[in-house]
Short mmCIF file of C-alpha atoms and ligand atoms in Angstrom, two decimals:
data_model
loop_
_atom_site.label_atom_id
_atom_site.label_comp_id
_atom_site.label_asym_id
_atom_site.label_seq_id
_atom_site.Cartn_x
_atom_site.Cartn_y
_atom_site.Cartn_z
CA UNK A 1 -10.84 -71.84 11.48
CA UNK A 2 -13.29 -73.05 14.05
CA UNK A 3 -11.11 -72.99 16.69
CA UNK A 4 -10.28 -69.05 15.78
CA UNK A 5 -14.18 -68.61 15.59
CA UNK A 6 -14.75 -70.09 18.85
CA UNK A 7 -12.36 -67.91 20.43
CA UNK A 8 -13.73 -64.56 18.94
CA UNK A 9 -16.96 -65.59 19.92
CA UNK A 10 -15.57 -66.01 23.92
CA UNK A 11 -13.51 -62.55 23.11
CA UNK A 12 -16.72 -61.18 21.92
CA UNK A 13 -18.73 -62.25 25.41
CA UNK A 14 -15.81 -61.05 27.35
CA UNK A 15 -15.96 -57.72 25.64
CA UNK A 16 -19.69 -57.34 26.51
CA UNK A 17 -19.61 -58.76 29.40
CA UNK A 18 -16.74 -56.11 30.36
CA UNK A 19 -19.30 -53.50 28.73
CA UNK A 20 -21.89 -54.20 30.67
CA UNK A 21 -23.91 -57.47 32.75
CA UNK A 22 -26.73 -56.88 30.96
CA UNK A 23 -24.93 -56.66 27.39
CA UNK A 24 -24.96 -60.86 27.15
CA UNK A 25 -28.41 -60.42 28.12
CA UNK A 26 -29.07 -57.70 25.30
CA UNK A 27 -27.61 -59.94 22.56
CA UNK A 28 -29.41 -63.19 23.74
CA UNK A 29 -32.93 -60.53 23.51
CA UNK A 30 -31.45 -59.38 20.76
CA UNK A 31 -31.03 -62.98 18.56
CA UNK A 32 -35.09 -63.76 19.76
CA UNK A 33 -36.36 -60.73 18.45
CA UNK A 34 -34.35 -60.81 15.29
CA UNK A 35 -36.15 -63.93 14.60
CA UNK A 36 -39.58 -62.11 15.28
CA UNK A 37 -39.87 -62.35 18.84
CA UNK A 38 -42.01 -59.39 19.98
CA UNK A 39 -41.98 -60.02 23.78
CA UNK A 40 -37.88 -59.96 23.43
CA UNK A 41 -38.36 -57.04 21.34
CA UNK A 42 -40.26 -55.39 24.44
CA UNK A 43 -37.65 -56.25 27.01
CA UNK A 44 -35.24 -54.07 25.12
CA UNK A 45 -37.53 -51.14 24.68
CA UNK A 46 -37.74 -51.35 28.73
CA UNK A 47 -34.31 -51.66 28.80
CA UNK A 48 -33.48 -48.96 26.40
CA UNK A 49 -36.36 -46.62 26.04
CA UNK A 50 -35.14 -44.18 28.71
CA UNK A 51 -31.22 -43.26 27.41
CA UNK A 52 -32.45 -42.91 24.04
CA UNK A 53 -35.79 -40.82 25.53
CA UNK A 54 -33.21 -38.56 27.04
CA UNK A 55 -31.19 -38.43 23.93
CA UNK A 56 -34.31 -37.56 21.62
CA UNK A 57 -35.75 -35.21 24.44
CA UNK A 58 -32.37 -33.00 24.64
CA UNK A 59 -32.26 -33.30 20.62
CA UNK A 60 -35.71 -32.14 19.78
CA UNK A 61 -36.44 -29.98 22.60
CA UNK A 62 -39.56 -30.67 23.54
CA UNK A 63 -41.75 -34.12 24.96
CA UNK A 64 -44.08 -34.06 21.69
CA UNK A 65 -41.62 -34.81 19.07
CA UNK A 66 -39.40 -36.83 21.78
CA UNK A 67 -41.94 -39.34 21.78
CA UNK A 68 -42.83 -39.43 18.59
CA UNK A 69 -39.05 -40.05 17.84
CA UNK A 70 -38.61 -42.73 20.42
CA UNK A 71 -40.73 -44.42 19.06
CA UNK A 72 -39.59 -44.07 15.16
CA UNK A 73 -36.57 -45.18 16.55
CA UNK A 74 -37.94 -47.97 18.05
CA UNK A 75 -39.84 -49.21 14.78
CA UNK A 76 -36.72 -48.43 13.17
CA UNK A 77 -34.49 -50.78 15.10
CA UNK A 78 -37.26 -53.70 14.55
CA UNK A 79 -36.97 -52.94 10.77
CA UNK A 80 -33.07 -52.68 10.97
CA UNK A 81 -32.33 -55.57 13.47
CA UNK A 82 -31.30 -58.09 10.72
CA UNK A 83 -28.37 -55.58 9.86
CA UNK A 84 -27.43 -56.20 14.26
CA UNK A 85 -24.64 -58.09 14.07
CA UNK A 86 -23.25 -58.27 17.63
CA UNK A 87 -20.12 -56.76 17.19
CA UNK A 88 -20.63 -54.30 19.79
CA UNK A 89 -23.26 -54.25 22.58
CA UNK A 90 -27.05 -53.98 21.47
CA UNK A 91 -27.35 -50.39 23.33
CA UNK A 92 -24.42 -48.87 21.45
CA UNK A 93 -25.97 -50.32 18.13
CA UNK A 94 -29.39 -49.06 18.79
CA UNK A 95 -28.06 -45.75 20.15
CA UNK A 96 -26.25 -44.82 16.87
CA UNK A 97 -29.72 -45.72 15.23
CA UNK A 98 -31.64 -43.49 17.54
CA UNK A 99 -29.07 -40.76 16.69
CA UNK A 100 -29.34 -41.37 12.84
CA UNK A 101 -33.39 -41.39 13.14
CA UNK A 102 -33.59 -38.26 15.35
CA UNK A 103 -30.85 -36.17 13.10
CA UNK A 104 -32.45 -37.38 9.78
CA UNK A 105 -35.77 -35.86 11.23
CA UNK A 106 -34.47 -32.62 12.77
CA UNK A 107 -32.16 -32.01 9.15
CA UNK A 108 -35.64 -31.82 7.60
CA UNK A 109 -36.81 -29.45 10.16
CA UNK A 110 -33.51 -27.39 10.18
CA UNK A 111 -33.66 -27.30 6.26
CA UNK A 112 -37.07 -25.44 6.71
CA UNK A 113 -36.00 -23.29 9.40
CA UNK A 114 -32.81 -22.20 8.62
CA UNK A 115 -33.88 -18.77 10.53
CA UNK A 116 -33.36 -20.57 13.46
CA UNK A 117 -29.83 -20.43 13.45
CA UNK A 118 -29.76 -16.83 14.10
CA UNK A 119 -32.62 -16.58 16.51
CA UNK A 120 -31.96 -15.61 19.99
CA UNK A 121 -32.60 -18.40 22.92
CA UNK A 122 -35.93 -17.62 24.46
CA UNK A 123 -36.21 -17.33 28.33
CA UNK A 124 -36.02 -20.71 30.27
CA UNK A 125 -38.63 -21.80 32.05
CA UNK A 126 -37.94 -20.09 35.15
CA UNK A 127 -39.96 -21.49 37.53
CA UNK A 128 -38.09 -24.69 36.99
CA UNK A 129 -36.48 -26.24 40.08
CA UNK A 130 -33.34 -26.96 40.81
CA UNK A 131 -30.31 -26.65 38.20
CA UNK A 132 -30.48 -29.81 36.14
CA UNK A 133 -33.52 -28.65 35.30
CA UNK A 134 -33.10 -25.25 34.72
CA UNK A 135 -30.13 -26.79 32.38
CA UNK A 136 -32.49 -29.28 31.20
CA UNK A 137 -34.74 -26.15 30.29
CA UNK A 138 -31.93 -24.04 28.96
CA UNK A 139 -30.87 -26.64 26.43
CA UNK A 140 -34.37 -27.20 24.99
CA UNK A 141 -34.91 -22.75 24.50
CA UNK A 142 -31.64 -23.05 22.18
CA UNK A 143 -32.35 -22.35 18.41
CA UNK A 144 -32.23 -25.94 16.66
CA UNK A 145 -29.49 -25.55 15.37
CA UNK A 146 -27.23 -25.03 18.06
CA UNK A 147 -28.55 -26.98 20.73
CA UNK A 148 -28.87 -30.24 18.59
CA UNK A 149 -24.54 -29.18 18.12
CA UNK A 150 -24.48 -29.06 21.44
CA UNK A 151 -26.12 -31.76 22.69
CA UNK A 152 -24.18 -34.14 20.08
CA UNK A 153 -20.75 -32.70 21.72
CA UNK A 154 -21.15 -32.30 24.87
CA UNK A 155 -23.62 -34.28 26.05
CA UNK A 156 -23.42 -37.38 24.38
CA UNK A 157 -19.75 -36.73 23.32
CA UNK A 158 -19.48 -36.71 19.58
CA UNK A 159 -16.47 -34.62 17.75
CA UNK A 160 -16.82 -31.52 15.18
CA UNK A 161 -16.06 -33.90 12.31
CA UNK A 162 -18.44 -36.25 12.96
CA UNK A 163 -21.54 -33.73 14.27
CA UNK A 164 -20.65 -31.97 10.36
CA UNK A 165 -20.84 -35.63 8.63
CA UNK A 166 -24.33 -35.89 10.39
CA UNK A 167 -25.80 -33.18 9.62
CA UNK A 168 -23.91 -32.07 6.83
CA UNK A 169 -23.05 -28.95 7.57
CA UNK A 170 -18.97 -27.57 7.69
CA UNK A 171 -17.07 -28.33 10.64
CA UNK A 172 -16.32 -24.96 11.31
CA UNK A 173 -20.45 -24.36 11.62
CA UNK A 174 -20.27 -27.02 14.15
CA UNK A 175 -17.96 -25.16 15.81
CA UNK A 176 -19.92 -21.96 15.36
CA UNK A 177 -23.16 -23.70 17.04
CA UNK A 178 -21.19 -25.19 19.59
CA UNK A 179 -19.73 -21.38 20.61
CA UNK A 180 -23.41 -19.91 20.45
CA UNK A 181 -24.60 -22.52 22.57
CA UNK A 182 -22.34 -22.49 25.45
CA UNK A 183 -22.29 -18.88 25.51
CA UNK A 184 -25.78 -18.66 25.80
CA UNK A 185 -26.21 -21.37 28.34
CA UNK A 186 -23.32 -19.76 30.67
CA UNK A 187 -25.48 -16.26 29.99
CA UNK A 188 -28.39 -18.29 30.90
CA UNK A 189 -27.37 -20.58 34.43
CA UNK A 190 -25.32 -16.83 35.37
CA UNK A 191 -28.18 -14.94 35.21
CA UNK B 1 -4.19 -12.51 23.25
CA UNK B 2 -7.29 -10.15 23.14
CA UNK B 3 -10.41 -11.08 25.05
CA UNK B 4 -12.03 -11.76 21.77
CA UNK B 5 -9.37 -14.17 21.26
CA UNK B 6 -10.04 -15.71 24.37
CA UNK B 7 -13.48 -15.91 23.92
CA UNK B 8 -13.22 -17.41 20.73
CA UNK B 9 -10.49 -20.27 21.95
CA UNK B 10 -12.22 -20.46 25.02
CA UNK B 11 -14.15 -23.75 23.70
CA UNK B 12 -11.32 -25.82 22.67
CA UNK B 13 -9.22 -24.77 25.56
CA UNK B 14 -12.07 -26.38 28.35
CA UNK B 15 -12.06 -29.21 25.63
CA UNK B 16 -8.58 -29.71 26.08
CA UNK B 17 -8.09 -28.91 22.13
CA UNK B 18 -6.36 -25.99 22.51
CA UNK B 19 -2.19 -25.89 21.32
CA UNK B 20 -0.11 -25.72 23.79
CA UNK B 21 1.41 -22.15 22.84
CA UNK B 22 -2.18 -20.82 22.62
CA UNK B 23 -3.44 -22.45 25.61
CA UNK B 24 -0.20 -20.66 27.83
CA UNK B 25 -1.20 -17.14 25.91
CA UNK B 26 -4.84 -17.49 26.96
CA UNK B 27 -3.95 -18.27 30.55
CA UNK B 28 -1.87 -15.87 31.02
CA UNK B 29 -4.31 -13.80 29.74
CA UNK B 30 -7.35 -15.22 31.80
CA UNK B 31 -5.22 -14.76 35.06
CA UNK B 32 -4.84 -10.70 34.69
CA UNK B 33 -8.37 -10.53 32.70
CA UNK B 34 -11.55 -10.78 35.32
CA UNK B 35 -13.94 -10.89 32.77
CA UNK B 36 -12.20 -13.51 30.98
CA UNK B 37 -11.62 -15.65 34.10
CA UNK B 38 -15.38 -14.91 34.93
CA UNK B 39 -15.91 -16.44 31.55
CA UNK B 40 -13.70 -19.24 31.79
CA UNK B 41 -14.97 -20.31 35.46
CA UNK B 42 -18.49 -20.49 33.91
CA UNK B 43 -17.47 -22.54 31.52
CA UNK B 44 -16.09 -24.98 33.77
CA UNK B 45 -19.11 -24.98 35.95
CA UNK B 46 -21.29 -25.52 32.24
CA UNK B 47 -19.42 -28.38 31.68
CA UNK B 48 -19.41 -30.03 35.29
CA UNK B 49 -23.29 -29.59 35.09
CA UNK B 50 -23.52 -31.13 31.59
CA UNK B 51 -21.55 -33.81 32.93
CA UNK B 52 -23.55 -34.81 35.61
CA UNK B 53 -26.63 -34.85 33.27
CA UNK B 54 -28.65 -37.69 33.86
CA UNK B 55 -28.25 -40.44 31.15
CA UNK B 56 -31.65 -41.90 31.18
CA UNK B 57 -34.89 -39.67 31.25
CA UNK B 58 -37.89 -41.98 31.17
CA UNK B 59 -40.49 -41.10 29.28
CA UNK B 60 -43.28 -39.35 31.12
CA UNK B 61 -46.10 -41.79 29.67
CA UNK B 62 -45.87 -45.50 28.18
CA UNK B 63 -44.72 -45.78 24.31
CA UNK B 64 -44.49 -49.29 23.52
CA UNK B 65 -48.52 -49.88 22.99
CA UNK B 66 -47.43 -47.13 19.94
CA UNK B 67 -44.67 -48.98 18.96
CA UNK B 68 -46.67 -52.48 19.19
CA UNK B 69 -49.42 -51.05 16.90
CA UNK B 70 -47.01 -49.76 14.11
CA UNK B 71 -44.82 -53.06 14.29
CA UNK B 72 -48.09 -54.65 13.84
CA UNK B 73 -49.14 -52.46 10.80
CA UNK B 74 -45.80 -53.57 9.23
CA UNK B 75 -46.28 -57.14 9.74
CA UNK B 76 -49.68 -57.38 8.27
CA UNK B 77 -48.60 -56.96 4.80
CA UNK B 78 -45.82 -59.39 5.21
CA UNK B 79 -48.39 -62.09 7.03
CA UNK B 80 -50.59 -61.52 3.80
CA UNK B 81 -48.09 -61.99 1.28
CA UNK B 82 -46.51 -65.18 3.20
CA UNK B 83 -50.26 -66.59 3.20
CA UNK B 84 -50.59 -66.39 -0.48
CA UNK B 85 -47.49 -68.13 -0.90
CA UNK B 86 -48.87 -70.90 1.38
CA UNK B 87 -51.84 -70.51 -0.25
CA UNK B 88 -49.91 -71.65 -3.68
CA UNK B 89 -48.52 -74.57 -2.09
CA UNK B 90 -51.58 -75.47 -0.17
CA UNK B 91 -53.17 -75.91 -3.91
CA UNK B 92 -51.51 -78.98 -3.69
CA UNK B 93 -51.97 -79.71 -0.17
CA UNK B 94 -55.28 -79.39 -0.25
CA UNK B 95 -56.16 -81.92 -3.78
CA UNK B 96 -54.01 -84.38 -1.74
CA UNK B 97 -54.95 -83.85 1.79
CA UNK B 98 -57.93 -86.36 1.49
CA UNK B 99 -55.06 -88.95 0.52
CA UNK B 100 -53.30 -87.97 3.31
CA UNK B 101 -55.50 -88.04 5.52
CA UNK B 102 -56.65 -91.67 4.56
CA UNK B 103 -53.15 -92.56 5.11
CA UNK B 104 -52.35 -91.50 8.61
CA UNK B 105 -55.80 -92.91 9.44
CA UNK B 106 -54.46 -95.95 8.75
CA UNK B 107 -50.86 -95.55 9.77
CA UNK B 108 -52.98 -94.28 13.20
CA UNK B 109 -55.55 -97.87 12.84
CA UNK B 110 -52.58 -100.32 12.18
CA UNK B 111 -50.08 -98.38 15.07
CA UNK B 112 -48.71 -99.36 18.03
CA UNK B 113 -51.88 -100.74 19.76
CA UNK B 114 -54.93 -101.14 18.51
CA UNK B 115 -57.40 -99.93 20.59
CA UNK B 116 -61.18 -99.82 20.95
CA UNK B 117 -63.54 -97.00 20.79
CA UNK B 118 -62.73 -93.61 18.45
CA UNK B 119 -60.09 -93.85 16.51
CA UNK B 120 -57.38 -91.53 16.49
CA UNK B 121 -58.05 -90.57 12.85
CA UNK B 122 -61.36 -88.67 14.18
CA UNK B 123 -59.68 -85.54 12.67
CA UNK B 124 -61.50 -86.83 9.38
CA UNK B 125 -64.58 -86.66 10.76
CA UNK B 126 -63.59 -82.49 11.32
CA UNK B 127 -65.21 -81.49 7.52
CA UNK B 128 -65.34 -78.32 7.30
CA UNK B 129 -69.02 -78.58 6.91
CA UNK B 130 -69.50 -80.34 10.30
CA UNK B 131 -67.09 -76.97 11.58
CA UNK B 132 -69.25 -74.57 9.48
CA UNK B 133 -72.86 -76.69 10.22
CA UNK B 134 -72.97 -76.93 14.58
CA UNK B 135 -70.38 -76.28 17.22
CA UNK B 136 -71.58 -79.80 18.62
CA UNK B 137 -69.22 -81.39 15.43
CA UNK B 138 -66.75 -79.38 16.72
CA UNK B 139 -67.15 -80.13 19.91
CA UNK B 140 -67.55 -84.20 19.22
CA UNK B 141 -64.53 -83.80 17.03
CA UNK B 142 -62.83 -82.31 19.98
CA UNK B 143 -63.51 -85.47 22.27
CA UNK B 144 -62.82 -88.49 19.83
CA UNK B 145 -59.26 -86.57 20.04
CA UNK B 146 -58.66 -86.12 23.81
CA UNK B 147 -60.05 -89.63 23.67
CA UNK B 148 -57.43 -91.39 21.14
CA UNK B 149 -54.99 -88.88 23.10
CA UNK B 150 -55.87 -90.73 26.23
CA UNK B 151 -55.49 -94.01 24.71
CA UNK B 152 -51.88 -93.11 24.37
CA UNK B 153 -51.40 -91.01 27.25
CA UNK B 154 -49.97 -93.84 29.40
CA UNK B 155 -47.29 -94.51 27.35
CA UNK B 156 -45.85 -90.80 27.20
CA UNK B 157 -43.77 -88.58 29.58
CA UNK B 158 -46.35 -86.27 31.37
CA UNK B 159 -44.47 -83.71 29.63
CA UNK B 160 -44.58 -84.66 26.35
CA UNK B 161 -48.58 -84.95 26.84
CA UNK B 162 -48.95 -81.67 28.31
CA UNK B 163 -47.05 -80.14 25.07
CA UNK B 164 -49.75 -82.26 22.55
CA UNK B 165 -52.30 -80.56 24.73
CA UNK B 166 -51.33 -77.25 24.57
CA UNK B 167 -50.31 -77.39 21.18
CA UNK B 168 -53.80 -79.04 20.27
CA UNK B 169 -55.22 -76.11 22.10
CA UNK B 170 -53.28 -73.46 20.03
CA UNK B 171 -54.83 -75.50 16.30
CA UNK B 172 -58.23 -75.75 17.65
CA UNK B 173 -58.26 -71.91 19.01
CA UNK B 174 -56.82 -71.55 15.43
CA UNK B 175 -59.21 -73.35 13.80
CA UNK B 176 -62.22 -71.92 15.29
CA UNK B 177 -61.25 -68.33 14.42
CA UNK B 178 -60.61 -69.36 10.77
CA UNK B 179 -64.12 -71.50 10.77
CA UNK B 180 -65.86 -67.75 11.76
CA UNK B 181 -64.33 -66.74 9.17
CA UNK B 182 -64.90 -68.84 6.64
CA UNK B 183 -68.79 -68.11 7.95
CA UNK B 184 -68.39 -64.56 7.09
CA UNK B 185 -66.42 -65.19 3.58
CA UNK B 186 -67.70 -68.91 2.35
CA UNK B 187 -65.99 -68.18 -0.60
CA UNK B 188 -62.67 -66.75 0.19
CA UNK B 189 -60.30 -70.12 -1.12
CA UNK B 190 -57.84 -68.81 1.03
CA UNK B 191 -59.18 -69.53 4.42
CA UNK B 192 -60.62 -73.26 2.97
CA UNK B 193 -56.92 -73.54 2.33
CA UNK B 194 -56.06 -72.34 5.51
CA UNK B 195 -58.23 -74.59 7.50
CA UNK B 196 -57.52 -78.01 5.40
CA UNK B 197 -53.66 -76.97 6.51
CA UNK B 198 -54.94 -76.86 9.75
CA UNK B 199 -56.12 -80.14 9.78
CA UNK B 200 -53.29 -81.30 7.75
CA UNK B 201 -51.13 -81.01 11.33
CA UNK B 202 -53.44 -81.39 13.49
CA UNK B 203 -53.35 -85.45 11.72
CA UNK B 204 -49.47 -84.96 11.81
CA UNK B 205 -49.20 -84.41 15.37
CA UNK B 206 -51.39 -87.19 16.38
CA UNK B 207 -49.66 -89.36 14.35
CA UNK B 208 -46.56 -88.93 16.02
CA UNK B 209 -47.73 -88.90 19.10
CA UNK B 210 -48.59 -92.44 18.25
CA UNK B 211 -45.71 -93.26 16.96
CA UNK B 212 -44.11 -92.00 19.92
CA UNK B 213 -46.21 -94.13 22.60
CA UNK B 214 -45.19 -97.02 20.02
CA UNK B 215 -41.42 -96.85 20.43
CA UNK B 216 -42.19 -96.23 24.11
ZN1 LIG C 1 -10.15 -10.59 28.88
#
């Protein structure tokens, strides 16, 4: 038995290792903070802070609420790390948080403003340079609804099943959203 | 296939999702359609532009003082509940500490060496009256134990006595913060607890550094 355990744990490294250099780094930050180191704790919020910014950014729309969900997601992970096993890398743990954090707060705001999934995408910004962020801008005008579809599929590359599980909504509304939001976005960057 | 039709496969067909039989109809389609091909070229483009997305976006200002302050709010509960625990078992501690503190004194008098001057067991003369009545007990307290430390300083690995110091350091730090605060609440039995505990190592570590510099 030890022998097998020993050998998963070397599979395990090998894995992360293959992941990513700084995944055996991750986990090492990982164990100290579990065991209430803050300072470890801070080293993966530097490591970290910007995918998930970009992913709560793109998902909410806007800086305001971006921040504010960074940072729930942050608090979140702190509260959750005991649960952070190390059987996949610390950034693809923390990520799925981040995504379950930032949903479970936009479902609240979709539930209130279920108008929004009929509304028409407002004008990007267009004084916005350049493309990326004239896509960057185009992504944040779409109604909740569809951009936070959107963003879930094609950006960070979850499927219709899964996007409906999350938000629970029918996986042929997550393809609905999905439609409305490319179409406008092609409407949008063609214009 | 209609252009509706196309339109509305259009998704899973970039997505590669598309049947086979449906994905041949909507090509052939697309490649006598301009509209459609329009449509399907821009939703190429879309999706080489999504792609190339940047993965991180740092945050335009710094979060983690934010985050600091709210992991702090959700530690101070759990600090207060694990002090009344201690608290509990200092009840104990502290009916006994005199006892215990007797004991190391001598365990310190009879140790390795015997030595002139202070004796290591000065922590005893670190009441909490002499804390709460002049910093110049403190202070005196502070000496006889950098003295007795010295006495056994010779016998110890540089490292080892820069660790006693810096650890001595941390329980004296600590124990002047709790002696304001015992000033400010004499009657809190919490931070009397607190303080006796403090003393309670601060006797534990000197007695093993003694011990150490014995076997040495
Ligand atoms: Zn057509």
């Amino acid at each position: 038995m030890e022998r097998a355990g020993e050998s998963s744990v070397r599979e395990l490294a090998e894995r992360e290792m293959a992941v990513s250099g700084s995944a055996l780094e991750d986990a090492v930050l990982a164990e100290r903070a579990k065991a209430g180191d803050r300072a470890a704790f801070e080293q993966l919020y530097r490591g970290h802070a910007g995918r998930a910014y970009a992913l709560c950014l793109r998902l909410a729309g806007n800086a305001h609420d971006a921040e504010d969900l960074l940072q729930e997601a942050f608090v979140r992970a702190w509260q959750k790390l005991h649960t952070f096993r190390g059987d996949s890398a610390f950034g693809t743990w923390f990520h799925r948080l981040s995504v379950n954090v930032v949903i479970g707060a936009l479902r609240a705001k979709l539930r209130m403003r279920p108008a929004d999934y009929v509304e028409c995408p407002g004008r990007a910004a267009s004084a916005s340079p350049g493309l990326r962020l004239d896509l960057e801008a185009a992504i944040a005008q779409l109604p909740d609804g569809a951009r936070i579809v959107f963003v879930l599929h094609d950006v960070e590359g979850y499927r219709h099943p899964e996007i409906a599980a999350l938000l629970g909504i029918a996986v042929g509304t997550s393809k609905v959203q999905l439609h409305r939001a490319r179409h406008a976005l092609r409407k949008e960057l063609g214009s | 296939m209609t252009c509706q039709e196309v339109l509305e496969c259009l998704d899973d067909y970039v997505d590669g999702q598309l049947p086979e039989d449906d994905a041949r109809e909507l090509r052939e389609h697309v490649e006598s359609c301009c509209t459609c091909r329009e449509e399907e070229a821009a939703a190429r483009v879309l999706a080489s532009h999504v792609a190339g997305l940047p993965k991180s976006v740092p945050p335009a200002r710094e979060l983690w003082p934010g985050i600091a302050v709210r992991l702090d709010a959700l530690e101070a509960p759990r600090r207060a509940w694990k002090f009344r625990v201690n608290g509990l078992a200092l009840l104990t501690a502290a009916a006994t500490l005199a006892v215990i503190a007797a004991g190391a004194y001598s365990f310190l008098e009879g140790g390795a060496a015997r030595r002139d001057g202070p004796a290591p067991g000065i922590v005893l003369s670190s009441t909490p009256a002499a804390c709460l009545g002049s910093d110049a007990g403190l202070e005196q307290a502070q000496a006889e134990q950098l003295a007795a430390l010295r006495d056994c300083e010779k016998a110890l690995a540089p490292q080892t006595i820069r660790i006693v110091r810096e650890n001595l350091d941390i329980l004296d730090a600590a124990s002047r913060t709790l002696c304001s605060a015992i000033e400010e609440d004499p009657a809190n039995p919490h931070l009397m607890l607190r303080w006796m505990a403090l003393q309670q190592r601060k006797i534990g570590m000197l007695a093993a550094v003694v011990r150490l510099s014995g076997a040495g």
